[in-house]
Amino acid sequence: MKSQAEPARRAGGKTRVKKDQGVNASPATRRRKASLKGDEAASPDEDTPTTRAPAVNRAAAILRLLARSDAPLGVNSIARHVGIVPSTCHHIIRALEIEDLISVDPDDRRCSIGLGLVNLARRALNQNLPEANAQFELDSIAEEFKLTTSLTRLDNRQRMVVVAVAEPEVPFAIRVNIGQRLPVWASATGRLYASTLDLPNGKLQKHFNAVKWAVQPTFEEWHSQVEYARTNGIGVDRGFFVPGIEIHAAAVHEYGRMQGTIAALTTIGTQDKNREQELHEALRTAAERLST
């Protein structure tokens, strides 16, 4: 007589055992599966590099997300964007709040950038900018030539970041935002950067092809402009990167290496040749004073 407690059904003389579906899984296994399921459902921050300090990566991703957001965000929304489970996100947010890097609304618990970042940014600018009077240089050129001027810094991901801006007192001026980023090979900056490197044409063309141009110049045109920058210390982009906008820039060096630019922006054709040469001289002079 067959036992009523027979554990498996028989077919073809062989025993078929149904795979465990998680009911009898250990607590650790269930937690691991839940964590993986949560991570797979999320959308990780593409800007987050992979390192051996994931907690730091996640904290940085949260700060970048809040900096980009136009409105405060809740924990679940942050966790979904960054690609982590809400409980982990909550602990990171709590740590950032204690350090004043994130501000959490006491009523709805939504998060925004904290004032502690302002203090850190101010210290970074004071330490990294070649001189504390960089804004004075920008203001002087903006006022004299009635142009928008900007100062950029090279970050550790091969991007130029706008760290200071001056706008002339005119009815219409080109707007540049602090914190704006562009690839180091783009615009007038790219000509300057290429001019400081001793790269073969094949590698230069690879970097040139990677730039998203508004109006595509030929490599030969671009290369001749790189040589102009090498000879004259000025990079110029005439509407190739931003349609209708001329960008003139001089390199700011630190200990012999290009680490930023001081630039002036204008609409195409508003500067005659003599005035343009005066602008170039002013940019070169300011860049020299800001270099170390």
PDB file of C-alpha atoms in Angstrom:
ATOM      1  CA  MET A   1       0.000   0.000   0.000  1.00  0.00           C
ATOM      2  CA  LYS A   2       1.306   3.440  -0.948  1.00  0.00           C
ATOM      3  CA  SER A   3       2.126   5.816   1.808  1.00  0.00           C
ATOM      4  CA  GLN A   4      -0.115   8.869   2.130  1.00  0.00           C
ATOM      5  CA  ALA A   5       2.997  11.000   2.837  1.00  0.00           C
ATOM      6  CA  GLU A   6       4.725  10.190  -0.465  1.00  0.00           C
ATOM      7  CA  PRO A   7       6.891  13.314  -1.126  1.00  0.00           C
ATOM      8  CA  ALA A   8       7.064  13.206  -4.892  1.00  0.00           C
ATOM      9  CA  ARG A   9       4.995  12.092  -7.885  1.00  0.00           C
ATOM     10  CA  ARG A  10       6.476   9.378 -10.059  1.00  0.00           C
ATOM     11  CA  ALA A  11       6.603   9.459 -13.842  1.00  0.00           C
ATOM     12  CA  GLY A  12       8.455   7.039 -16.055  1.00  0.00           C
ATOM     13  CA  GLY A  13      10.047   5.372 -13.086  1.00  0.00           C
ATOM     14  CA  LYS A  14      11.935   8.531 -12.046  1.00  0.00           C
ATOM     15  CA  THR A  15      11.284  10.887  -9.240  1.00  0.00           C
ATOM     16  CA  ARG A  16      10.525  14.521 -10.172  1.00  0.00           C
ATOM     17  CA  VAL A  17      11.189  16.999  -7.413  1.00  0.00           C
ATOM     18  CA  LYS A  18       9.527  20.413  -7.745  1.00  0.00           C
ATOM     19  CA  LYS A  19      12.063  23.238  -7.424  1.00  0.00           C
ATOM     20  CA  ASP A  20      11.832  25.455  -4.386  1.00  0.00           C
ATOM     21  CA  GLN A  21       9.925  28.647  -5.186  1.00  0.00           C
ATOM     22  CA  GLY A  22      11.110  30.578  -2.164  1.00  0.00           C
ATOM     23  CA  VAL A  23       8.629  29.308   0.421  1.00  0.00           C
ATOM     24  CA  ASN A  24      11.284  27.282   2.228  1.00  0.00           C
ATOM     25  CA  ALA A  25      14.207  29.570   1.370  1.00  0.00           C
ATOM     26  CA  SER A  26      16.304  30.910   4.195  1.00  0.00           C
ATOM     27  CA  PRO A  27      15.674  34.512   5.398  1.00  0.00           C
ATOM     28  CA  ALA A  28      19.055  35.556   3.954  1.00  0.00           C
ATOM     29  CA  THR A  29      18.153  34.103   0.555  1.00  0.00           C
ATOM     30  CA  ARG A  30      14.761  35.817   0.549  1.00  0.00           C
ATOM     31  CA  ARG A  31      16.371  39.159   1.464  1.00  0.00           C
ATOM     32  CA  ARG A  32      18.944  38.735  -1.297  1.00  0.00           C
ATOM     33  CA  LYS A  33      16.228  37.960  -3.865  1.00  0.00           C
ATOM     34  CA  ALA A  34      14.170  40.927  -2.732  1.00  0.00           C
ATOM     35  CA  SER A  35      17.188  43.189  -2.994  1.00  0.00           C
ATOM     36  CA  LEU A  36      17.976  42.001  -6.504  1.00  0.00           C
ATOM     37  CA  LYS A  37      14.348  42.405  -7.538  1.00  0.00           C
ATOM     38  CA  GLY A  38      14.322  45.952  -6.216  1.00  0.00           C
ATOM     39  CA  ASP A  39      17.566  46.839  -7.986  1.00  0.00           C
ATOM     40  CA  GLU A  40      16.378  45.365 -11.279  1.00  0.00           C
ATOM     41  CA  ALA A  41      13.186  47.423 -11.122  1.00  0.00           C
ATOM     42  CA  ALA A  42      15.085  50.645 -10.518  1.00  0.00           C
ATOM     43  CA  SER A  43      16.786  52.921 -13.022  1.00  0.00           C
ATOM     44  CA  PRO A  44      20.398  53.473 -11.897  1.00  0.00           C
ATOM     45  CA  ASP A  45      22.044  56.860 -12.312  1.00  0.00           C
ATOM     46  CA  GLU A  46      24.149  56.560 -15.467  1.00  0.00           C
ATOM     47  CA  ASP A  47      26.637  59.127 -14.120  1.00  0.00           C
ATOM     48  CA  THR A  48      27.542  56.910 -11.165  1.00  0.00           C
ATOM     49  CA  PRO A  49      30.920  55.211 -11.702  1.00  0.00           C
ATOM     50  CA  THR A  50      31.541  51.748 -10.302  1.00  0.00           C
ATOM     51  CA  THR A  51      34.069  51.634  -7.457  1.00  0.00           C
ATOM     52  CA  ARG A  52      34.738  49.593  -4.353  1.00  0.00           C
ATOM     53  CA  ALA A  53      32.951  52.164  -2.202  1.00  0.00           C
ATOM     54  CA  PRO A  54      29.312  51.739  -3.319  1.00  0.00           C
ATOM     55  CA  ALA A  55      27.909  53.762  -0.412  1.00  0.00           C
ATOM     56  CA  VAL A  56      29.920  56.782  -1.527  1.00  0.00           C
ATOM     57  CA  ASN A  57      28.839  56.249  -5.142  1.00  0.00           C
ATOM     58  CA  ARG A  58      25.191  56.123  -4.097  1.00  0.00           C
ATOM     59  CA  ALA A  59      25.499  59.235  -1.935  1.00  0.00           C
ATOM     60  CA  ALA A  60      27.089  61.115  -4.833  1.00  0.00           C
ATOM     61  CA  ALA A  61      24.360  59.907  -7.201  1.00  0.00           C
ATOM     62  CA  ILE A  62      21.682  61.158  -4.791  1.00  0.00           C
ATOM     63  CA  LEU A  63      23.338  64.588  -4.574  1.00  0.00           C
ATOM     64  CA  ARG A  64      23.608  64.828  -8.373  1.00  0.00           C
ATOM     65  CA  LEU A  65      19.955  63.821  -8.758  1.00  0.00           C
ATOM     66  CA  LEU A  66      18.759  66.471  -6.286  1.00  0.00           C
ATOM     67  CA  ALA A  67      20.973  69.087  -7.927  1.00  0.00           C
ATOM     68  CA  ARG A  68      19.305  68.361 -11.288  1.00  0.00           C
ATOM     69  CA  SER A  69      15.769  68.260  -9.916  1.00  0.00           C
ATOM     70  CA  ASP A  70      13.538  71.333 -10.114  1.00  0.00           C
ATOM     71  CA  ALA A  71      11.561  70.221  -7.048  1.00  0.00           C
ATOM     72  CA  PRO A  72      12.244  68.282  -3.812  1.00  0.00           C
ATOM     73  CA  LEU A  73      12.024  64.496  -4.112  1.00  0.00           C
ATOM     74  CA  GLY A  74      10.786  61.770  -1.791  1.00  0.00           C
ATOM     75  CA  VAL A  75      12.758  58.719  -0.703  1.00  0.00           C
ATOM     76  CA  ASN A  76      10.971  56.304  -3.047  1.00  0.00           C
ATOM     77  CA  SER A  77      11.504  58.547  -6.042  1.00  0.00           C
ATOM     78  CA  ILE A  78      15.194  58.990  -5.202  1.00  0.00           C
ATOM     79  CA  ALA A  79      15.659  55.252  -4.680  1.00  0.00           C
ATOM     80  CA  ARG A  80      14.013  54.495  -8.033  1.00  0.00           C
ATOM     81  CA  HIS A  81      16.214  56.947  -9.942  1.00  0.00           C
ATOM     82  CA  VAL A  82      19.462  55.964  -8.245  1.00  0.00           C
ATOM     83  CA  GLY A  83      18.772  52.226  -8.416  1.00  0.00           C
ATOM     84  CA  ILE A  84      18.714  51.178  -4.770  1.00  0.00           C
ATOM     85  CA  VAL A  85      16.077  49.876  -2.380  1.00  0.00           C
ATOM     86  CA  PRO A  86      14.219  52.511  -0.301  1.00  0.00           C
ATOM     87  CA  SER A  87      15.595  51.300   3.039  1.00  0.00           C
ATOM     88  CA  THR A  88      19.189  51.766   1.847  1.00  0.00           C
ATOM     89  CA  CYS A  89      18.261  55.126   0.354  1.00  0.00           C
ATOM     90  CA  HIS A  90      16.754  56.232   3.672  1.00  0.00           C
ATOM     91  CA  HIS A  91      19.972  55.479   5.580  1.00  0.00           C
ATOM     92  CA  ILE A  92      22.126  57.377   3.056  1.00  0.00           C
ATOM     93  CA  ILE A  93      19.766  60.350   3.106  1.00  0.00           C
ATOM     94  CA  ARG A  94      19.858  60.413   6.887  1.00  0.00           C
ATOM     95  CA  ALA A  95      23.670  60.521   6.871  1.00  0.00           C
ATOM     96  CA  LEU A  96      23.697  63.302   4.260  1.00  0.00           C
ATOM     97  CA  GLU A  97      21.118  65.246   6.269  1.00  0.00           C
ATOM     98  CA  ILE A  98      23.288  65.080   9.386  1.00  0.00           C
ATOM     99  CA  GLU A  99      26.175  66.538   7.363  1.00  0.00           C
ATOM    100  CA  ASP A 100      23.868  69.314   6.070  1.00  0.00           C
ATOM    101  CA  LEU A 101      24.427  68.155   2.484  1.00  0.00           C
ATOM    102  CA  ILE A 102      20.701  67.442   2.101  1.00  0.00           C
ATOM    103  CA  SER A 103      17.732  69.324   3.499  1.00  0.00           C
ATOM    104  CA  VAL A 104      14.677  67.230   4.450  1.00  0.00           C
ATOM    105  CA  ASP A 105      11.290  68.894   4.827  1.00  0.00           C
ATOM    106  CA  PRO A 106       9.914  68.034   8.300  1.00  0.00           C
ATOM    107  CA  ASP A 107       6.339  67.764   6.986  1.00  0.00           C
ATOM    108  CA  ASP A 108       6.450  65.713   3.799  1.00  0.00           C
ATOM    109  CA  ARG A 109      10.034  64.372   4.162  1.00  0.00           C
ATOM    110  CA  ARG A 110      10.967  65.452   0.662  1.00  0.00           C
ATOM    111  CA  CYS A 111      14.646  66.147   0.039  1.00  0.00           C
ATOM    112  CA  SER A 112      16.571  68.975  -1.596  1.00  0.00           C
ATOM    113  CA  ILE A 113      20.185  70.124  -1.739  1.00  0.00           C
ATOM    114  CA  GLY A 114      21.481  71.405   1.613  1.00  0.00           C
ATOM    115  CA  LEU A 115      23.431  74.557   2.360  1.00  0.00           C
ATOM    116  CA  GLY A 116      26.423  72.512   3.464  1.00  0.00           C
ATOM    117  CA  LEU A 117      27.236  71.971  -0.206  1.00  0.00           C
ATOM    118  CA  VAL A 118      27.451  75.722  -0.711  1.00  0.00           C
ATOM    119  CA  ASN A 119      30.186  75.957   1.902  1.00  0.00           C
ATOM    120  CA  LEU A 120      32.081  73.062   0.352  1.00  0.00           C
ATOM    121  CA  ALA A 121      31.762  74.566  -3.126  1.00  0.00           C
ATOM    122  CA  ARG A 122      32.956  77.946  -1.914  1.00  0.00           C
ATOM    123  CA  ARG A 123      36.035  76.384  -0.342  1.00  0.00           C
ATOM    124  CA  ALA A 124      36.752  74.365  -3.479  1.00  0.00           C
ATOM    125  CA  LEU A 125      36.535  77.469  -5.653  1.00  0.00           C
ATOM    126  CA  ASN A 126      38.784  79.443  -3.324  1.00  0.00           C
ATOM    127  CA  GLN A 127      41.371  76.673  -3.344  1.00  0.00           C
ATOM    128  CA  ASN A 128      41.227  75.712  -7.008  1.00  0.00           C
ATOM    129  CA  LEU A 129      40.761  78.990  -8.828  1.00  0.00           C
ATOM    130  CA  PRO A 130      44.146  80.484  -9.689  1.00  0.00           C
ATOM    131  CA  GLU A 131      43.281  83.793  -8.043  1.00  0.00           C
ATOM    132  CA  ALA A 132      40.513  85.048  -5.798  1.00  0.00           C
ATOM    133  CA  ASN A 133      39.861  87.987  -8.127  1.00  0.00           C
ATOM    134  CA  ALA A 134      38.765  85.826 -11.090  1.00  0.00           C
ATOM    135  CA  GLN A 135      35.366  87.540 -11.023  1.00  0.00           C
ATOM    136  CA  PHE A 136      37.070  90.914 -11.400  1.00  0.00           C
ATOM    137  CA  GLU A 137      38.712  89.738 -14.636  1.00  0.00           C
ATOM    138  CA  LEU A 138      35.379  88.521 -15.992  1.00  0.00           C
ATOM    139  CA  ASP A 139      33.567  91.707 -15.030  1.00  0.00           C
ATOM    140  CA  SER A 140      36.232  93.903 -16.619  1.00  0.00           C
ATOM    141  CA  ILE A 141      36.092  92.157 -20.009  1.00  0.00           C
ATOM    142  CA  ALA A 142      32.294  91.934 -19.947  1.00  0.00           C
ATOM    143  CA  GLU A 143      32.012  95.668 -19.274  1.00  0.00           C
ATOM    144  CA  GLU A 144      34.645  96.768 -21.790  1.00  0.00           C
ATOM    145  CA  PHE A 145      33.434  94.636 -24.698  1.00  0.00           C
ATOM    146  CA  LYS A 146      29.739  94.294 -23.729  1.00  0.00           C
ATOM    147  CA  LEU A 147      29.967  90.514 -23.916  1.00  0.00           C
ATOM    148  CA  THR A 148      29.097  87.623 -21.624  1.00  0.00           C
ATOM    149  CA  THR A 149      32.236  86.121 -20.112  1.00  0.00           C
ATOM    150  CA  SER A 150      32.791  82.850 -18.268  1.00  0.00           C
ATOM    151  CA  LEU A 151      35.451  80.938 -16.396  1.00  0.00           C
ATOM    152  CA  THR A 152      35.627  77.155 -16.675  1.00  0.00           C
ATOM    153  CA  ARG A 153      37.489  74.457 -14.797  1.00  0.00           C
ATOM    154  CA  LEU A 154      38.514  71.013 -16.051  1.00  0.00           C
ATOM    155  CA  ASP A 155      36.987  68.264 -13.898  1.00  0.00           C
ATOM    156  CA  ASN A 156      38.249  64.710 -13.464  1.00  0.00           C
ATOM    157  CA  ARG A 157      35.906  63.372 -16.149  1.00  0.00           C
ATOM    158  CA  GLN A 158      37.262  65.397 -19.062  1.00  0.00           C
ATOM    159  CA  ARG A 159      34.558  68.063 -18.916  1.00  0.00           C
ATOM    160  CA  MET A 160      34.775  71.818 -18.595  1.00  0.00           C
ATOM    161  CA  VAL A 161      32.553  73.154 -15.800  1.00  0.00           C
ATOM    162  CA  VAL A 162      31.451  76.792 -15.711  1.00  0.00           C
ATOM    163  CA  VAL A 163      32.439  78.158 -12.278  1.00  0.00           C
ATOM    164  CA  ALA A 164      31.964  81.920 -12.744  1.00  0.00           C
ATOM    165  CA  VAL A 165      30.061  84.206 -15.130  1.00  0.00           C
ATOM    166  CA  ALA A 166      29.764  87.909 -15.849  1.00  0.00           C
ATOM    167  CA  GLU A 167      27.049  89.502 -17.993  1.00  0.00           C
ATOM    168  CA  PRO A 168      27.179  93.022 -19.447  1.00  0.00           C
ATOM    169  CA  GLU A 169      24.531  95.613 -18.678  1.00  0.00           C
ATOM    170  CA  VAL A 170      22.868  95.514 -22.085  1.00  0.00           C
ATOM    171  CA  PRO A 171      19.259  94.784 -23.113  1.00  0.00           C
ATOM    172  CA  PHE A 172      20.150  91.401 -24.603  1.00  0.00           C
ATOM    173  CA  ALA A 173      23.020  89.164 -23.522  1.00  0.00           C
ATOM    174  CA  ILE A 174      23.959  85.525 -24.018  1.00  0.00           C
ATOM    175  CA  ARG A 175      23.105  83.512 -20.908  1.00  0.00           C
ATOM    176  CA  VAL A 176      25.590  81.054 -19.415  1.00  0.00           C
ATOM    177  CA  ASN A 177      24.757  79.101 -16.250  1.00  0.00           C
ATOM    178  CA  ILE A 178      27.194  78.309 -13.469  1.00  0.00           C
ATOM    179  CA  GLY A 179      27.589  74.540 -13.247  1.00  0.00           C
ATOM    180  CA  GLN A 180      27.022  74.054 -16.985  1.00  0.00           C
ATOM    181  CA  ARG A 181      29.290  71.363 -18.426  1.00  0.00           C
ATOM    182  CA  LEU A 182      30.660  70.678 -21.870  1.00  0.00           C
ATOM    183  CA  PRO A 183      33.110  68.115 -23.235  1.00  0.00           C
ATOM    184  CA  VAL A 184      36.693  69.332 -23.112  1.00  0.00           C
ATOM    185  CA  TRP A 185      37.079  68.701 -26.854  1.00  0.00           C
ATOM    186  CA  ALA A 186      34.101  70.875 -27.818  1.00  0.00           C
ATOM    187  CA  SER A 187      33.835  74.533 -28.737  1.00  0.00           C
ATOM    188  CA  ALA A 188      36.760  76.976 -28.496  1.00  0.00           C
ATOM    189  CA  THR A 189      38.005  75.061 -25.471  1.00  0.00           C
ATOM    190  CA  GLY A 190      38.550  71.981 -27.607  1.00  0.00           C
ATOM    191  CA  ARG A 191      40.868  73.844 -29.980  1.00  0.00           C
ATOM    192  CA  LEU A 192      42.888  75.106 -27.023  1.00  0.00           C
ATOM    193  CA  TYR A 193      43.014  71.723 -25.328  1.00  0.00           C
ATOM    194  CA  ALA A 194      44.116  69.958 -28.516  1.00  0.00           C
ATOM    195  CA  SER A 195      46.809  72.585 -29.061  1.00  0.00           C
ATOM    196  CA  THR A 196      48.415  71.698 -25.699  1.00  0.00           C
ATOM    197  CA  LEU A 197      48.742  67.995 -26.559  1.00  0.00           C
ATOM    198  CA  ASP A 198      51.180  66.255 -28.840  1.00  0.00           C
ATOM    199  CA  LEU A 199      48.782  63.761 -30.378  1.00  0.00           C
ATOM    200  CA  PRO A 200      48.895  62.207 -33.866  1.00  0.00           C
ATOM    201  CA  ASN A 201      46.142  63.202 -36.264  1.00  0.00           C
ATOM    202  CA  GLY A 202      44.476  59.812 -35.947  1.00  0.00           C
ATOM    203  CA  LYS A 203      43.833  60.274 -32.221  1.00  0.00           C
ATOM    204  CA  LEU A 204      42.847  63.908 -32.695  1.00  0.00           C
ATOM    205  CA  GLN A 205      40.279  62.906 -35.296  1.00  0.00           C
ATOM    206  CA  LYS A 206      38.827  60.296 -32.939  1.00  0.00           C
ATOM    207  CA  HIS A 207      38.195  63.004 -30.328  1.00  0.00           C
ATOM    208  CA  PHE A 208      36.901  65.385 -33.009  1.00  0.00           C
ATOM    209  CA  ASN A 209      34.398  62.811 -34.266  1.00  0.00           C
ATOM    210  CA  ALA A 210      33.042  62.257 -30.749  1.00  0.00           C
ATOM    211  CA  VAL A 211      31.899  65.892 -30.397  1.00  0.00           C
ATOM    212  CA  LYS A 212      28.210  66.604 -31.056  1.00  0.00           C
ATOM    213  CA  TRP A 213      28.542  69.618 -33.350  1.00  0.00           C
ATOM    214  CA  ALA A 214      25.621  71.888 -34.239  1.00  0.00           C
ATOM    215  CA  VAL A 215      27.301  72.607 -37.574  1.00  0.00           C
ATOM    216  CA  GLN A 216      29.895  69.989 -38.459  1.00  0.00           C
ATOM    217  CA  PRO A 217      33.235  71.450 -39.587  1.00  0.00           C
ATOM    218  CA  THR A 218      35.636  69.286 -41.541  1.00  0.00           C
ATOM    219  CA  PHE A 219      38.519  67.812 -39.625  1.00  0.00           C
ATOM    220  CA  GLU A 220      40.890  69.872 -41.755  1.00  0.00           C
ATOM    221  CA  GLU A 221      39.087  73.100 -40.776  1.00  0.00           C
ATOM    222  CA  TRP A 222      39.122  72.151 -37.124  1.00  0.00           C
ATOM    223  CA  HIS A 223      42.775  71.124 -37.238  1.00  0.00           C
ATOM    224  CA  SER A 224      43.788  74.457 -38.774  1.00  0.00           C
ATOM    225  CA  GLN A 225      41.924  76.197 -35.927  1.00  0.00           C
ATOM    226  CA  VAL A 226      43.845  74.044 -33.441  1.00  0.00           C
ATOM    227  CA  GLU A 227      47.083  75.282 -35.018  1.00  0.00           C
ATOM    228  CA  TYR A 228      45.820  78.867 -34.754  1.00  0.00           C
ATOM    229  CA  ALA A 229      45.199  78.292 -31.045  1.00  0.00           C
ATOM    230  CA  ARG A 230      48.688  76.835 -30.653  1.00  0.00           C
ATOM    231  CA  THR A 231      50.278  79.864 -32.342  1.00  0.00           C
ATOM    232  CA  ASN A 232      48.106  82.652 -30.914  1.00  0.00           C
ATOM    233  CA  GLY A 233      46.957  81.300 -27.549  1.00  0.00           C
ATOM    234  CA  ILE A 234      43.290  81.808 -28.497  1.00  0.00           C
ATOM    235  CA  GLY A 235      40.645  79.253 -29.406  1.00  0.00           C
ATOM    236  CA  VAL A 236      37.719  80.379 -31.541  1.00  0.00           C
ATOM    237  CA  ASP A 237      34.479  78.610 -32.426  1.00  0.00           C
ATOM    238  CA  ARG A 238      32.299  80.475 -34.938  1.00  0.00           C
ATOM    239  CA  GLY A 239      28.898  78.845 -34.621  1.00  0.00           C
ATOM    240  CA  PHE A 240      30.061  75.248 -35.007  1.00  0.00           C
ATOM    241  CA  PHE A 241      29.213  74.188 -31.447  1.00  0.00           C
ATOM    242  CA  VAL A 242      26.373  76.632 -30.652  1.00  0.00           C
ATOM    243  CA  PRO A 243      24.510  77.939 -33.736  1.00  0.00           C
ATOM    244  CA  GLY A 244      24.940  81.677 -34.286  1.00  0.00           C
ATOM    245  CA  ILE A 245      27.321  82.105 -31.348  1.00  0.00           C
ATOM    246  CA  GLU A 246      31.026  82.916 -31.475  1.00  0.00           C
ATOM    247  CA  ILE A 247      33.118  81.748 -28.538  1.00  0.00           C
ATOM    248  CA  HIS A 248      36.610  83.156 -27.967  1.00  0.00           C
ATOM    249  CA  ALA A 249      38.723  81.622 -25.208  1.00  0.00           C
ATOM    250  CA  ALA A 250      42.185  81.668 -23.670  1.00  0.00           C
ATOM    251  CA  ALA A 251      43.656  78.858 -21.581  1.00  0.00           C
ATOM    252  CA  VAL A 252      44.236  79.127 -17.840  1.00  0.00           C
ATOM    253  CA  HIS A 253      47.204  77.013 -16.746  1.00  0.00           C
ATOM    254  CA  GLU A 254      48.239  75.557 -13.424  1.00  0.00           C
ATOM    255  CA  TYR A 255      51.844  74.458 -13.144  1.00  0.00           C
ATOM    256  CA  GLY A 256      52.172  74.305 -16.912  1.00  0.00           C
ATOM    257  CA  ARG A 257      48.991  72.333 -17.636  1.00  0.00           C
ATOM    258  CA  MET A 258      45.728  73.670 -19.004  1.00  0.00           C
ATOM    259  CA  GLN A 259      43.112  73.472 -16.253  1.00  0.00           C
ATOM    260  CA  GLY A 260      40.463  75.903 -17.486  1.00  0.00           C
ATOM    261  CA  THR A 261      39.562  78.765 -19.794  1.00  0.00           C
ATOM    262  CA  ILE A 262      38.392  82.336 -19.679  1.00  0.00           C
ATOM    263  CA  ALA A 263      35.944  82.909 -22.530  1.00  0.00           C
ATOM    264  CA  ALA A 264      33.800  85.581 -24.153  1.00  0.00           C
ATOM    265  CA  LEU A 265      30.602  84.877 -26.094  1.00  0.00           C
ATOM    266  CA  THR A 266      29.003  86.988 -28.780  1.00  0.00           C
ATOM    267  CA  THR A 267      26.710  86.619 -31.759  1.00  0.00           C
ATOM    268  CA  ILE A 268      28.472  86.000 -35.053  1.00  0.00           C
ATOM    269  CA  GLY A 269      29.653  89.092 -36.905  1.00  0.00           C
ATOM    270  CA  THR A 270      29.229  91.699 -34.146  1.00  0.00           C
ATOM    271  CA  GLN A 271      32.992  92.247 -33.637  1.00  0.00           C
ATOM    272  CA  ASP A 272      35.111  93.763 -36.406  1.00  0.00           C
ATOM    273  CA  LYS A 273      38.638  92.452 -36.906  1.00  0.00           C
ATOM    274  CA  ASN A 274      40.395  95.139 -34.881  1.00  0.00           C
ATOM    275  CA  ARG A 275      37.975  94.832 -31.983  1.00  0.00           C
ATOM    276  CA  GLU A 276      38.323  91.058 -32.075  1.00  0.00           C
ATOM    277  CA  GLN A 277      42.102  91.362 -31.773  1.00  0.00           C
ATOM    278  CA  GLU A 278      41.642  93.652 -28.770  1.00  0.00           C
ATOM    279  CA  LEU A 279      39.331  91.076 -27.214  1.00  0.00           C
ATOM    280  CA  HIS A 280      41.892  88.336 -27.787  1.00  0.00           C
ATOM    281  CA  GLU A 281      44.589  90.403 -26.124  1.00  0.00           C
ATOM    282  CA  ALA A 282      42.329  91.067 -23.122  1.00  0.00           C
ATOM    283  CA  LEU A 283      41.536  87.349 -22.777  1.00  0.00           C
ATOM    284  CA  ARG A 284      45.200  86.355 -23.028  1.00  0.00           C
ATOM    285  CA  THR A 285      46.199  88.947 -20.440  1.00  0.00           C
ATOM    286  CA  ALA A 286      43.467  87.853 -18.021  1.00  0.00           C
ATOM    287  CA  ALA A 287      44.371  84.172 -18.519  1.00  0.00           C
ATOM    288  CA  GLU A 288      48.009  84.898 -17.733  1.00  0.00           C
ATOM    289  CA  ARG A 289      47.042  86.667 -14.507  1.00  0.00           C
ATOM    290  CA  LEU A 290      44.830  83.744 -13.500  1.00  0.00           C
ATOM    291  CA  SER A 291      47.471  81.129 -14.276  1.00  0.00           C
ATOM    292  CA  THR A 292      49.987  79.800 -11.772  1.00  0.00           C
TER     293      THR A 292
END
